[in-house]
Amino acid sequence: QLQLQESGPGLVKPSETLSLTCTVSGGSISSSSYYWGWIRQPPGKGLEWIGSIYYSGSTYYNPSLKSRVTISVDTSKNQFSLKLSSVTAADTAVYYCIRAGSDAFDIWGQGTMVTVSS
Amino acid sequence: AIRITQSPSSLSASTGDRVTITCRASQGISSYLAWYQQKPGKAPKLLIYAASTLQSGVPSRFSGSGSGTDFTLTISCLQSEDFATYYCQQYYSYLFTFGPGTKVDIK
């Protein structure tokens, strides 16, 4: 079945750019039936939607992060990516990549912890 | 953005208990509401979507109801593996939002 796997640095310095990739296996990222996105969870806290990207290429971002976020897709690699610029300690969190259809976020990656620290 | 509240924020229960968690949206979201279960150190798992539709593979002791602004998740007979944190989430708007979570622990 379809699986998602996040990858990227676990430690990022303040003011730098956090970059993560989600690799999709067991299915195609190009399906028009689904869209893809990122969720994060600071330690001991709740879930925060970061943004989503659709088959058409349209993107939607959390207004609180919009000025710093870019989500993109690489169909040739069956991957999608997250870039979050100008990070601070408040961006320390577990980052999850997700798949969604018309029925909420049905598949999640295992999550990757990213710490922002010098 | 649509705000989501949940109550209670935590509860203690025993195996076999019936548990109900409430979720309220700041505006009408029809039935565009999902429930997730998260265990420590794990990714959330989709339990229910469209307010009341059970995701494939989820035990039938879980059920959801509601529409508009008020929703509930019910666990009819709590099992040991159900001790976890539960989140609701609206997907009516493209600006998706989650509730703050309800932690269910052992009494």
PDB file of C-alpha atoms in Angstrom, chain A residues 35-42 46-54 58-66 69 71 82 94-98 100 105 108, chain B residues 1-2 36 89-91 93-99:
ATOM      1  CA  TYR A  35      -3.395  16.085  -2.629  1.00  0.00           C
ATOM      2  CA  TRP A  36      -0.356  16.248  -0.409  1.00  0.00           C
ATOM      3  CA  GLY A  37       0.731  18.302   2.535  1.00  0.00           C
ATOM      4  CA  TRP A  38       2.638  18.905   5.729  1.00  0.00           C
ATOM      5  CA  ILE A  39       1.558  18.956   9.358  1.00  0.00           C
ATOM      6  CA  ARG A  40       3.755  19.720  12.359  1.00  0.00           C
ATOM      7  CA  GLN A  41       3.578  19.096  16.076  1.00  0.00           C
ATOM      8  CA  PRO A  42       5.787  20.930  18.589  1.00  0.00           C
ATOM      9  CA  GLY A  46      -1.129  19.762  19.219  1.00  0.00           C
ATOM     10  CA  LEU A  47      -1.206  19.446  15.454  1.00  0.00           C
ATOM     11  CA  GLU A  48      -0.742  22.385  13.098  1.00  0.00           C
ATOM     12  CA  TRP A  49      -1.467  22.244   9.388  1.00  0.00           C
ATOM     13  CA  ILE A  50       1.367  23.893   7.424  1.00  0.00           C
ATOM     14  CA  GLY A  51       0.150  23.674   3.854  1.00  0.00           C
ATOM     15  CA  SER A  52      -1.041  21.544   0.961  1.00  0.00           C
ATOM     16  CA  ILE A  53      -0.314  21.131  -2.726  1.00  0.00           C
ATOM     17  CA  TYR A  54      -2.791  19.867  -5.282  1.00  0.00           C
ATOM     18  CA  SER A  58      -2.184  24.979  -6.525  1.00  0.00           C
ATOM     19  CA  THR A  59      -0.891  25.508  -3.036  1.00  0.00           C
ATOM     20  CA  TYR A  60      -2.578  26.576   0.178  1.00  0.00           C
ATOM     21  CA  TYR A  61      -0.652  27.636   3.235  1.00  0.00           C
ATOM     22  CA  ASN A  62      -1.432  28.321   6.863  1.00  0.00           C
ATOM     23  CA  PRO A  63      -1.747  32.131   7.026  1.00  0.00           C
ATOM     24  CA  SER A  64       0.471  32.180  10.107  1.00  0.00           C
ATOM     25  CA  LEU A  65       3.327  30.636   8.107  1.00  0.00           C
ATOM     26  CA  LYS A  66       2.516  31.730   4.569  1.00  0.00           C
ATOM     27  CA  VAL A  69       6.581  28.413   3.458  1.00  0.00           C
ATOM     28  CA  ILE A  71       5.651  23.391  -0.867  1.00  0.00           C
ATOM     29  CA  LEU A  82       8.691  21.614   2.304  1.00  0.00           C
ATOM     30  CA  VAL A  94       7.889  16.768  14.525  1.00  0.00           C
ATOM     31  CA  TYR A  95       7.025  17.298  10.870  1.00  0.00           C
ATOM     32  CA  TYR A  96       4.635  14.890   9.150  1.00  0.00           C
ATOM     33  CA  CYS A  97       3.896  14.564   5.469  1.00  0.00           C
ATOM     34  CA  ILE A  98       0.379  13.489   4.578  1.00  0.00           C
ATOM     35  CA  ALA A 100      -5.424  13.583   1.575  1.00  0.00           C
ATOM     36  CA  PHE A 105      -5.734  13.094   5.856  1.00  0.00           C
ATOM     37  CA  TRP A 108       0.685   9.945   7.301  1.00  0.00           C
TER      38      TRP A 108
ATOM     39  CA  ALA B   1      -9.906  30.717   9.828  1.00  0.00           C
ATOM     40  CA  ILE B   2     -12.388  28.287  11.345  1.00  0.00           C
ATOM     41  CA  TYR B  36      -7.740  11.122  14.572  1.00  0.00           C
ATOM     42  CA  GLN B  89     -10.099  18.461  12.295  1.00  0.00           C
ATOM     43  CA  GLN B  90     -12.218  20.417   9.872  1.00  0.00           C
ATOM     44  CA  TYR B  91     -11.665  20.201   6.131  1.00  0.00           C
ATOM     45  CA  SER B  93     -12.166  25.208   4.375  1.00  0.00           C
ATOM     46  CA  TYR B  94      -8.867  24.880   2.530  1.00  0.00           C
ATOM     47  CA  LEU B  95      -7.333  26.408   5.644  1.00  0.00           C
ATOM     48  CA  PHE B  96      -7.481  23.193   7.627  1.00  0.00           C
ATOM     49  CA  THR B  97      -7.591  23.428  11.394  1.00  0.00           C
ATOM     50  CA  PHE B  98      -7.363  20.936  14.240  1.00  0.00           C
ATOM     51  CA  GLY B  99      -8.864  20.924  17.674  1.00  0.00           C
TER      52      GLY B  99
END
